[in-house]
Every structure is written in C-alpha cells, then in structure tokens.
Amino acid sequence: MAKVTKRFVCQACGGVSSRWQGQCTDCAEWNTLVEEAPVVATAFAAKHDLRRGGRQIELVALDADVALPPRTQTGIAEFDRTLGGGLVPGSATLIGGDPGIGKSTLLIQAAAKLATRGLPVAYISGEEAADQVRLRARRLGLGNAPVKLASATSVRDILATLDGGQPPAMLVIDSIQTMHSDMIEGAPGTVSQVRASAQELIRYAKETGCAVILVGHVTKDGSIAGPRVLEHMVDTVLSFEGERSHQYRILRAIKNRFGGTDEIGVFAMAEAGLGEVPNPSALFLTQRDEGVAGAVVFPALEGTRPLLVEIQALTVRLASGATPRRAVVGWDSGRLAMILAVLEARCGLSFSTAEVYLNVAGGYRITDPAADLAVAAALVSALAERPVPADAVTFGEVSLSGELRPVAHAAIRLKESAKLGFERALVPSAGAIEAGSITPNRFPTLGRLVDHLLGRG
C-alpha cells in the first residue's frame, strides 16, 4: 500500500519539515510553514535501481573548442553593461527591486527598443491588464512599438500561446510570484508554485533560444522573495537599487553565468522614463567653489567603472554626561566604529563627547574598503572644522595599527579624478601608483594624514 508523506515547506527560505511548527528551523521566520501536496511513495519507487533503464548521455571534453555565446543588444547601454554585453539567447534572467523602483519601466523600454528593430518581443503581465501596460508605454513615448502584450497568470496558457508561432527574442514575465502552474497544488506565490512556474519558463527558454526575463518581488530586507532555489535556477540575477526619493537608480548584477558580477548600470528617473547616466560621478558630486569642512571626495570603483562620490561628516559637541549618537547613511556602521577607535587610539583625537553623522551624498551605498581613508579625513575635517582641499581626492585602507594600506586599481581611480579636474590625491605611501597628471601626497600612517590636515607638519 502506498505511503503518504506530509511535507511542510517554509515560504521564506524553502526549507522542508516533516511536521508543522511555528518557527522555521532554517531561517528562524515565524508562521511560514505551509503544507504541500503529499508525495506518494510506492514500493516500486523505493526499490527502483536508477542505474538501469536510462539512456546514455554524451560526455564532452572540457578542453573542446566552444564559441562565445552571441548577444543581443537591447539598445540601453547601461542595461547591456550590467548583463555583460547584452542578452544571451536561451538565458533566464531574474530582476528584483523595491516596489515602484522602475523594474517594469526599464523592461518596457528595453522591449520597445528591441521590437522597434524588428525583433519579436512578448510582455506578459500578471499584475496589470494589457491596457495598463499600454498606457504606461504611451506615457514613456513608446506607444508605437510593436510589442506583444498579454495579461495572464497561467503558465500553461502562456506556453501554449508561444508554441503556436515564432519564439520571441525576449519574453518578459512580470512577475514570477503571480504565475500559476496547474501541475502543482497551491496558491500563486508559494514556494512550490514559484519553483514550478520558473522551471517551466526556463525550460522553454533553453529549448527555443528565447531570452526570458523574470521580475521578482523583494522582502522587507531587500532580498528577492520566494525560495532561494529560484536564484540558483536562473542564469543571471539583477538587483535594481535606489531610493524612490532620489533621482538615480543602480542596476547591479548579483549573479551572472555569462559575465562578471562587478558591473553596474546607472539610471536617472525622469518624466520620459529611465535615462542612462554615462558619467555617474557628476550625479554624486556636490558642486561647490570652495572647501567645506567634513566633505571629502572618494573615487569608488564598481567593476571596471570608477565613480566619484562625496563623503560628508558632521560632529556635534554634547554636554558632559550625554550619550553621543552615531548615525550612518550609505556605509557600514561597524566600519565607522573601527575608524573612530583608530583615530582615538592612534591619533589622539577624542570623539567620545561628540555626536557623529556620516552620509554618502546622493544615497549611494559604499562597500569598498578603500573608503576608510576618505571617511577618516572627513571625520578629522569635521572635528577640527578645517576643510579638506577642494581639488583633492582621498582613498586607502586603514588598519587597526593606524597604518595605511594600498588598494586595488589606484591608477583607474586617479585617471577618473583627473578627468573631473582634481589635481592631487591623499593616498597611502605603500604600493606603486601611476599618478599621471595628479600630484599624490603619500602618507605611511593615519597619524601623518591627521597632522597634514590639521597643519601640524
């Protein structure tokens, strides 16, 4: 007699449990376990030998000559840059981002550009009616693009429709959480439905050579909603970042089987949709004619693209006994605590009675360790109320001993700084640097830099 096995699947992480419980043991989320359709285990299936009865597969040599996959340019240079050069036929791409960030706007713009060049493009929306998508396209000035629109949530209906004609060059599914497969029981958006729907769409992409783009929802912490296995199934995972109150948007590759994951695309939201920003440094720098205390320009690096951003610091002295506050926007708060500790232990500066506020202008978020020296310079400048020279950039890594360590791609950072009119750089003395037209001021320790900024030597 067949044995019925119960499975409870976490809707947050995809973890499986044999019984229901209030908290998932894998991700510690509460009330996320949902019972899936039972799996019937027969005696034949339990005793079946998988080494017999199958067909032989072809094994190829690792050193065989393989041509690079062809790419289709979307016509949006920043989008193509993030993808690694364009869409790869037969690829599956997952793009996530906060609601209203511009995911659908970007994809309808890319679809319209491809369709205008004569390529077949299909846009399937599970959240909006076709007329709503058409009205958005008209607001963006793309109402005449020959994009095929539909509003559907059944994967079977979508695939049956697409099989009746020529496969599209690009298929947009907005969004994967609204898709429903009748092969699996459960409501749209559950772990089993998301996994099954994505698997069928990815199989269609591999069989026909259609580039499928799936739009995914995100959770409150910014990660893509649904099972983690969804990110493993697709070829590319893109994250659309930015604050809706800010003008800029950043498209970042988290995973890319056909390119690097260190490239970004920068866009600016306008009335006519998302516009490309070929020179993002101009977007994050504050235009000023003279130096301001606490403001330091840092040449960040995203992939092969240098990006100049402004780091702003503010210190406020408090009355004795008050607990000072540390607030950070755009940088790691733990890293700020380390820099403050080094400045106090190695350089003799006291921030214990001052509130510290640190901000990266424009809402940009920095993860580059080369920002240590720029943050330290901004803090010293704000504490002493002495501006850092307006024509200087600063970068370098600060160690706990107070020594300054060199960082990668210093020549690229300085070259971009010179293009925007900067004339000197405050950098670590260790490591070879091709300064070009910029004059480097080298410092072996953070204490030497503090003395330089305070005019003590």
Coordinates of C-alpha atoms in Angstrom, one line a residue:
M1 CA 0.0 0.0 0.0
A2 CA 1.3 3.4 -0.9
K3 CA 2.6 5.5 1.9
V4 CA 1.5 9.2 2.1
T5 CA 4.3 11.5 3.2
K6 CA 3.5 15.0 4.5
R7 CA 5.8 17.9 3.7
F8 CA 5.7 21.4 5.2
V9 CA 7.7 24.0 3.2
C10 CA 8.9 27.4 4.5
Q11 CA 7.6 30.2 2.3
A12 CA 10.6 32.3 3.2
C13 CA 13.6 30.1 2.6
G14 CA 12.2 26.9 1.0
G15 CA 13.2 24.7 4.0
V16 CA 11.3 21.4 4.3
S17 CA 10.0 19.9 7.5
S18 CA 8.1 16.6 8.2
R19 CA 5.7 18.3 10.6
W20 CA 4.3 21.8 11.2
Q21 CA 5.9 24.1 13.7
G22 CA 5.6 27.8 14.4
Q23 CA 9.2 28.7 13.6
C24 CA 11.3 27.5 10.7
T25 CA 14.5 25.9 11.9
D26 CA 16.4 27.0 8.9
C27 CA 15.7 30.8 8.7
A28 CA 14.0 31.4 12.1
E29 CA 11.0 33.0 10.5
W30 CA 7.6 32.6 12.2
N31 CA 4.4 31.1 10.7
T32 CA 5.9 30.5 7.3
L33 CA 5.5 26.7 7.1
V34 CA 2.7 25.6 4.7
E35 CA 1.7 22.0 3.9
E36 CA 2.4 21.0 0.3
A37 CA 0.6 18.3 -1.8
P38 CA 1.6 14.9 -0.4
V39 CA 4.1 12.7 -2.2
V40 CA 3.0 9.1 -2.7
A41 CA 5.9 6.7 -2.2
T42 CA 5.3 3.3 -3.8
A43 CA 7.2 0.1 -3.1
F44 CA 8.4 0.1 -6.7
A45 CA 9.8 3.6 -6.5
A46 CA 11.6 2.8 -3.2
K47 CA 13.3 -0.3 -4.7
H48 CA 13.9 1.0 -8.2
D49 CA 17.6 1.0 -9.3
L50 CA 18.4 4.3 -11.1
R51 CA 21.5 2.7 -12.7
R52 CA 19.3 0.6 -15.0
G53 CA 16.8 1.5 -17.7
G54 CA 18.1 5.0 -18.5
R55 CA 19.6 6.3 -21.8
Q56 CA 23.2 7.1 -22.2
I57 CA 24.2 10.8 -22.3
E58 CA 27.0 12.3 -24.3
L59 CA 30.1 13.3 -22.4
V60 CA 32.3 16.1 -24.0
A61 CA 35.8 17.1 -23.2
L62 CA 36.5 20.1 -21.1
D63 CA 39.1 21.4 -23.5
A64 CA 36.8 21.3 -26.5
D65 CA 36.5 24.5 -28.6
V66 CA 33.4 26.4 -27.7
A67 CA 32.3 29.6 -29.3
L68 CA 31.3 32.5 -27.1
P69 CA 27.5 32.9 -26.8
P70 CA 26.1 35.5 -29.2
R71 CA 24.5 38.5 -27.5
T72 CA 21.5 40.7 -28.5
Q73 CA 22.0 44.4 -27.7
T74 CA 18.9 45.9 -26.0
G75 CA 19.8 49.4 -27.1
I76 CA 20.1 50.5 -23.5
A77 CA 23.9 50.7 -22.9
E78 CA 23.7 50.7 -19.1
F79 CA 21.4 47.6 -19.1
D80 CA 23.7 45.8 -21.6
R81 CA 26.8 46.7 -19.5
T82 CA 25.2 45.0 -16.4
L83 CA 24.2 41.9 -18.4
G84 CA 27.8 41.6 -19.6
G85 CA 27.3 42.9 -23.1
G86 CA 23.6 42.1 -23.9
L87 CA 21.0 39.4 -23.7
V88 CA 22.2 35.8 -24.4
P89 CA 19.6 33.7 -26.4
G90 CA 18.2 31.0 -24.2
S91 CA 19.2 32.7 -21.0
A92 CA 17.0 33.2 -17.9
T93 CA 17.3 36.5 -16.0
L94 CA 15.8 37.4 -12.7
I95 CA 15.5 41.1 -11.8
G96 CA 14.3 42.2 -8.4
G97 CA 13.8 45.5 -6.6
D98 CA 11.6 47.5 -4.3
P99 CA 8.0 48.4 -5.5
G100 CA 8.0 51.4 -7.7
I101 CA 11.7 51.5 -8.2
G102 CA 11.4 51.2 -12.0
K103 CA 11.7 47.5 -12.9
S104 CA 8.7 47.4 -15.3
T105 CA 9.7 50.8 -16.7
L106 CA 13.2 49.6 -17.6
L107 CA 11.9 46.4 -19.1
I108 CA 9.2 48.0 -21.2
Q109 CA 11.8 50.4 -22.6
A110 CA 14.1 47.6 -23.4
A111 CA 11.3 45.6 -25.0
A112 CA 10.2 48.6 -27.1
K113 CA 13.8 49.2 -28.4
L114 CA 14.1 45.5 -29.4
A115 CA 10.7 45.4 -31.1
T116 CA 11.4 48.7 -33.0
R117 CA 14.5 46.9 -34.5
G118 CA 12.2 44.2 -35.9
L119 CA 12.8 41.5 -33.2
P120 CA 9.7 39.7 -31.8
V121 CA 9.1 40.6 -28.2
A122 CA 6.4 39.5 -25.7
Y123 CA 5.5 41.2 -22.5
I124 CA 3.3 39.1 -20.1
S125 CA 1.9 40.9 -17.1
G126 CA 0.3 39.0 -14.2
E127 CA -0.3 42.1 -12.1
E128 CA -1.7 44.6 -14.6
A129 CA -4.1 44.5 -17.5
A130 CA -2.7 44.9 -21.0
D131 CA -4.3 48.3 -21.3
Q132 CA -2.4 49.5 -18.2
V133 CA 0.9 48.4 -19.7
R134 CA -0.1 50.1 -23.0
L135 CA -0.9 53.4 -21.1
R136 CA 2.5 53.3 -19.4
A137 CA 4.2 52.8 -22.7
R138 CA 2.4 55.8 -24.1
R139 CA 3.5 58.0 -21.2
L140 CA 7.0 57.0 -21.9
G141 CA 6.6 57.8 -25.6
L142 CA 6.8 54.1 -26.7
G143 CA 3.2 53.6 -27.7
N144 CA 4.1 52.8 -31.3
A145 CA 6.5 49.9 -30.5
P146 CA 5.2 46.6 -31.9
V147 CA 5.5 44.7 -28.5
K148 CA 3.0 41.8 -28.0
L149 CA 1.2 42.4 -24.7
A150 CA -0.9 40.0 -22.6
S151 CA -2.3 39.7 -19.1
A152 CA -2.1 36.1 -17.9
T153 CA -1.1 34.1 -14.9
S154 CA -1.4 30.5 -16.2
V155 CA 2.0 29.1 -17.3
R156 CA 0.2 26.5 -19.4
D157 CA -1.7 29.2 -21.3
I158 CA 1.4 31.3 -21.8
L159 CA 3.5 28.4 -23.2
A160 CA 0.6 27.1 -25.4
T161 CA 0.3 30.6 -26.9
L162 CA 4.0 31.0 -27.5
D163 CA 4.4 27.5 -29.0
G164 CA 1.9 28.4 -31.8
G165 CA 4.3 30.8 -33.5
Q166 CA 7.9 32.0 -33.7
P167 CA 9.6 32.2 -30.4
P168 CA 10.2 35.8 -29.2
A169 CA 13.7 37.1 -28.9
M170 CA 12.8 38.4 -25.4
L171 CA 10.0 37.3 -23.1
V172 CA 9.2 39.4 -20.0
I173 CA 7.2 37.8 -17.2
D174 CA 6.0 40.4 -14.7
S175 CA 6.1 38.9 -12.1
I176 CA 7.1 35.3 -11.4
Q177 CA 5.2 35.5 -8.0
T178 CA 1.9 35.9 -9.8
M179 CA 2.4 32.8 -12.1
H180 CA 0.4 29.6 -11.6
S181 CA 1.1 26.1 -12.7
D182 CA -1.8 23.6 -12.7
M183 CA 0.7 20.8 -12.3
I184 CA 1.2 21.8 -8.6
E185 CA -1.3 22.5 -6.0
G186 CA -1.2 25.7 -4.1
A187 CA -1.8 29.5 -4.5
P188 CA 0.4 31.7 -6.7
G189 CA 3.4 33.0 -4.8
T190 CA 4.0 29.9 -2.7
V191 CA 7.4 28.1 -2.8
S192 CA 6.1 25.2 -4.9
Q193 CA 4.3 27.4 -7.4
V194 CA 7.2 29.8 -7.9
R195 CA 9.6 26.9 -8.3
A196 CA 7.4 25.0 -10.8
S197 CA 6.5 28.1 -12.8
A198 CA 10.1 29.2 -13.1
Q199 CA 11.2 25.7 -14.1
E200 CA 8.7 25.5 -17.0
L201 CA 9.6 29.0 -18.3
I202 CA 13.4 28.3 -18.0
R203 CA 12.9 25.0 -19.9
Y204 CA 11.1 26.9 -22.7
A205 CA 14.0 29.4 -22.8
K206 CA 16.6 26.6 -23.2
E207 CA 14.6 24.7 -25.8
T208 CA 13.7 27.7 -28.0
G209 CA 16.6 30.1 -27.5
C210 CA 14.3 32.8 -26.2
A211 CA 15.8 35.1 -23.6
V212 CA 13.4 35.1 -20.6
I213 CA 13.4 37.9 -18.0
L214 CA 11.5 37.2 -14.8
V215 CA 10.5 40.1 -12.5
G216 CA 10.7 39.1 -8.8
H217 CA 9.3 40.7 -5.7
V218 CA 11.5 41.5 -2.7
T219 CA 11.2 41.1 1.0
K220 CA 11.4 43.9 3.6
D221 CA 15.2 43.4 3.9
G222 CA 15.7 43.8 0.1
S223 CA 16.3 40.2 -0.8
I224 CA 14.3 38.5 -3.6
A225 CA 11.2 36.9 -2.3
G226 CA 10.5 33.2 -2.7
P227 CA 12.7 30.2 -2.4
R228 CA 16.5 30.6 -2.7
V229 CA 16.5 27.9 -5.3
L230 CA 14.9 30.4 -7.7
E231 CA 18.2 32.3 -7.8
H232 CA 20.1 29.1 -8.5
M233 CA 17.8 28.1 -11.4
V234 CA 18.3 31.3 -13.4
D235 CA 21.5 32.4 -15.3
T236 CA 21.5 36.0 -14.1
V237 CA 20.2 37.8 -11.1
L238 CA 20.0 41.6 -11.2
S239 CA 19.1 43.9 -8.3
F240 CA 17.5 47.3 -9.0
E241 CA 18.6 49.6 -6.2
G242 CA 18.0 53.1 -5.1
E243 CA 15.6 55.3 -3.1
R244 CA 12.4 56.4 -4.7
S245 CA 13.0 59.9 -3.2
H246 CA 16.3 60.1 -5.1
Q247 CA 16.7 60.6 -8.8
Y248 CA 19.2 57.9 -9.6
R249 CA 18.8 54.1 -9.8
I250 CA 21.6 51.5 -9.9
L251 CA 21.2 48.1 -11.6
R252 CA 23.7 45.7 -10.1
A253 CA 24.5 42.1 -11.1
I254 CA 24.5 39.6 -8.2
K255 CA 24.9 36.5 -10.3
N256 CA 25.9 36.2 -14.0
R257 CA 26.8 33.0 -15.7
F258 CA 27.7 34.9 -18.9
G259 CA 29.6 37.8 -17.5
G260 CA 31.0 39.4 -14.4
T261 CA 29.1 40.4 -11.3
D262 CA 31.1 43.6 -10.6
E263 CA 29.5 45.9 -13.2
I264 CA 26.7 48.3 -12.5
G265 CA 24.3 50.4 -14.7
V266 CA 23.3 53.8 -13.5
F267 CA 20.0 55.4 -14.5
A268 CA 18.2 58.6 -13.7
M269 CA 14.4 58.7 -13.3
A270 CA 12.7 61.4 -15.4
E271 CA 9.3 62.0 -16.9
A272 CA 10.2 60.1 -20.0
G273 CA 11.3 57.0 -18.0
L274 CA 14.7 55.8 -17.0
G275 CA 17.5 57.7 -18.7
E276 CA 21.1 56.5 -18.9
V277 CA 23.8 58.2 -16.9
P278 CA 27.1 57.9 -18.9
N279 CA 29.0 59.9 -16.3
P280 CA 27.6 58.9 -12.9
S281 CA 30.3 60.8 -11.0
A282 CA 28.6 64.1 -11.9
L283 CA 25.5 62.8 -10.3
F284 CA 27.0 62.1 -6.8
L285 CA 29.3 65.1 -6.5
T286 CA 28.2 68.3 -4.9
Q287 CA 29.1 71.4 -7.0
R288 CA 30.9 73.9 -4.8
D289 CA 33.6 76.5 -5.4
E290 CA 35.3 76.3 -2.1
G291 CA 36.1 73.7 0.5
V292 CA 33.5 72.6 3.1
A293 CA 34.5 71.1 6.5
G294 CA 33.7 67.4 6.7
A295 CA 33.3 66.9 2.9
V296 CA 35.8 64.6 1.1
V297 CA 35.6 63.2 -2.5
F298 CA 36.3 59.5 -2.8
P299 CA 36.9 57.7 -6.1
A300 CA 35.0 54.4 -5.7
L301 CA 35.2 51.5 -8.1
E302 CA 32.3 49.4 -9.3
G303 CA 33.6 46.7 -11.6
T304 CA 35.7 48.5 -14.2
R305 CA 33.8 51.8 -13.7
P306 CA 35.3 54.5 -11.4
L307 CA 32.7 56.5 -9.6
L308 CA 33.5 59.7 -7.7
V309 CA 31.2 60.2 -4.6
E310 CA 31.2 62.7 -1.8
I311 CA 31.5 61.6 1.8
Q312 CA 30.1 64.0 4.3
A313 CA 30.8 64.0 8.1
L314 CA 29.3 66.2 10.8
T315 CA 30.3 66.2 14.5
V316 CA 28.3 68.0 17.3
R317 CA 29.7 68.5 20.7
L318 CA 27.5 67.5 23.6
A319 CA 27.2 68.4 27.2
S320 CA 29.1 66.3 29.7
G321 CA 27.4 63.0 30.5
A322 CA 25.2 62.8 27.4
T323 CA 25.3 59.7 25.3
P324 CA 26.6 60.6 21.8
R325 CA 24.9 59.2 18.7
R326 CA 26.5 57.7 15.7
A327 CA 24.3 57.7 12.5
V328 CA 25.5 56.4 9.2
V329 CA 23.8 56.5 5.8
G330 CA 25.5 54.7 2.9
W331 CA 28.3 53.0 4.8
D332 CA 28.8 50.2 7.3
S333 CA 28.2 51.4 10.9
G334 CA 30.7 48.8 12.2
R335 CA 33.4 50.2 9.9
L336 CA 32.7 53.7 11.2
A337 CA 33.2 52.5 14.8
M338 CA 36.5 51.0 13.8
I339 CA 37.7 54.2 12.2
L340 CA 36.7 56.2 15.3
A341 CA 38.6 53.8 17.5
V342 CA 41.7 54.1 15.4
L343 CA 41.5 57.9 15.4
E344 CA 41.2 57.9 19.2
A345 CA 43.8 55.2 20.0
R346 CA 46.5 56.0 17.3
C347 CA 46.0 59.7 16.6
G348 CA 44.9 61.2 19.9
L349 CA 41.5 62.6 18.7
S350 CA 38.5 62.2 21.0
F351 CA 35.0 61.7 19.6
S352 CA 33.6 60.4 22.9
T353 CA 31.8 63.6 23.7
A354 CA 30.6 64.3 20.1
E355 CA 27.8 63.0 18.0
V356 CA 29.0 61.7 14.7
Y357 CA 26.9 61.7 11.5
L358 CA 28.2 60.2 8.3
N359 CA 26.5 60.4 4.9
V360 CA 27.3 59.4 1.3
A361 CA 25.9 62.0 -0.9
G362 CA 23.2 61.1 -3.4
G363 CA 22.0 58.0 -1.5
Y364 CA 24.8 55.8 -2.9
R365 CA 26.0 52.9 -0.7
I366 CA 29.7 52.1 -0.4
T367 CA 31.2 48.7 0.3
D368 CA 34.7 49.4 -1.0
P369 CA 37.3 49.2 1.8
A370 CA 39.3 51.9 0.1
A371 CA 36.8 54.4 1.6
D372 CA 38.4 54.1 5.0
L373 CA 40.9 56.9 4.5
A374 CA 38.2 59.2 3.0
V375 CA 35.9 58.6 6.0
A376 CA 38.8 59.3 8.4
A377 CA 39.7 62.5 6.6
A378 CA 36.1 63.6 6.6
L379 CA 35.8 63.0 10.4
V380 CA 39.0 64.9 11.2
S381 CA 37.9 67.7 8.9
A382 CA 34.5 68.0 10.7
L383 CA 36.0 67.7 14.2
A384 CA 38.6 70.4 13.5
E385 CA 36.4 72.5 11.2
R386 CA 39.2 72.6 8.7
P387 CA 38.1 71.8 5.1
V388 CA 40.0 69.3 3.0
P389 CA 41.3 70.9 -0.2
A390 CA 38.5 71.0 -2.8
D391 CA 40.9 69.8 -5.5
A392 CA 41.9 66.6 -3.7
V393 CA 40.6 63.1 -3.6
T394 CA 41.3 60.5 -0.9
F395 CA 41.4 56.8 -0.8
G396 CA 43.1 54.0 1.1
E397 CA 42.5 51.3 3.6
V398 CA 43.1 51.9 7.3
S399 CA 44.5 49.1 9.5
L400 CA 43.9 48.8 13.3
S401 CA 47.5 49.7 13.9
G402 CA 47.0 53.0 12.1
E403 CA 49.0 52.1 9.0
L404 CA 47.6 52.9 5.6
R405 CA 47.3 50.0 3.2
P406 CA 47.3 50.3 -0.6
V407 CA 44.1 49.4 -2.6
A408 CA 43.5 47.9 -6.0
H409 CA 43.2 49.9 -9.3
A410 CA 44.6 53.1 -7.9
A411 CA 45.6 54.2 -11.4
I412 CA 42.0 53.9 -12.7
R413 CA 40.7 55.9 -9.7
L414 CA 43.3 58.7 -10.3
K415 CA 42.6 58.8 -14.1
E416 CA 38.9 59.4 -13.5
S417 CA 39.6 62.0 -10.9
A418 CA 41.9 63.9 -13.3
K419 CA 39.1 63.9 -15.9
L420 CA 36.9 65.8 -13.5
G421 CA 39.5 68.4 -12.6
F422 CA 41.0 67.2 -9.4
E423 CA 44.7 67.9 -9.1
R424 CA 46.0 66.0 -6.1
A425 CA 45.3 62.8 -4.1
L426 CA 45.8 61.8 -0.4
V427 CA 46.9 58.2 -0.7
P428 CA 48.9 55.6 1.3
S429 CA 52.7 55.6 0.7
A430 CA 52.8 51.9 0.2
G431 CA 52.3 50.4 -3.3
A432 CA 53.2 51.7 -6.7
I433 CA 50.8 54.3 -8.1
E434 CA 50.7 55.7 -11.6
A435 CA 49.6 59.2 -10.7
G436 CA 49.5 60.7 -14.2
S437 CA 48.6 64.4 -14.1
I438 CA 47.6 64.2 -10.4
T439 CA 50.1 65.0 -7.6
P440 CA 50.0 62.3 -5.0
N441 CA 50.5 63.2 -1.3
R442 CA 51.6 59.9 0.3
F443 CA 51.2 59.1 4.0
P444 CA 52.5 55.9 5.7
T445 CA 50.2 56.2 8.7
L446 CA 46.8 57.7 9.6
G447 CA 48.6 59.9 12.1
R448 CA 50.7 61.6 9.4
L449 CA 47.5 62.3 7.5
V450 CA 45.9 63.9 10.6
D451 CA 48.9 66.1 11.1
H452 CA 48.8 67.2 7.5
L453 CA 45.0 68.0 7.7
L454 CA 45.5 69.9 10.9
G455 CA 48.6 71.8 9.7
R456 CA 50.9 70.3 12.3
G457 CA 53.6 69.3 10.0

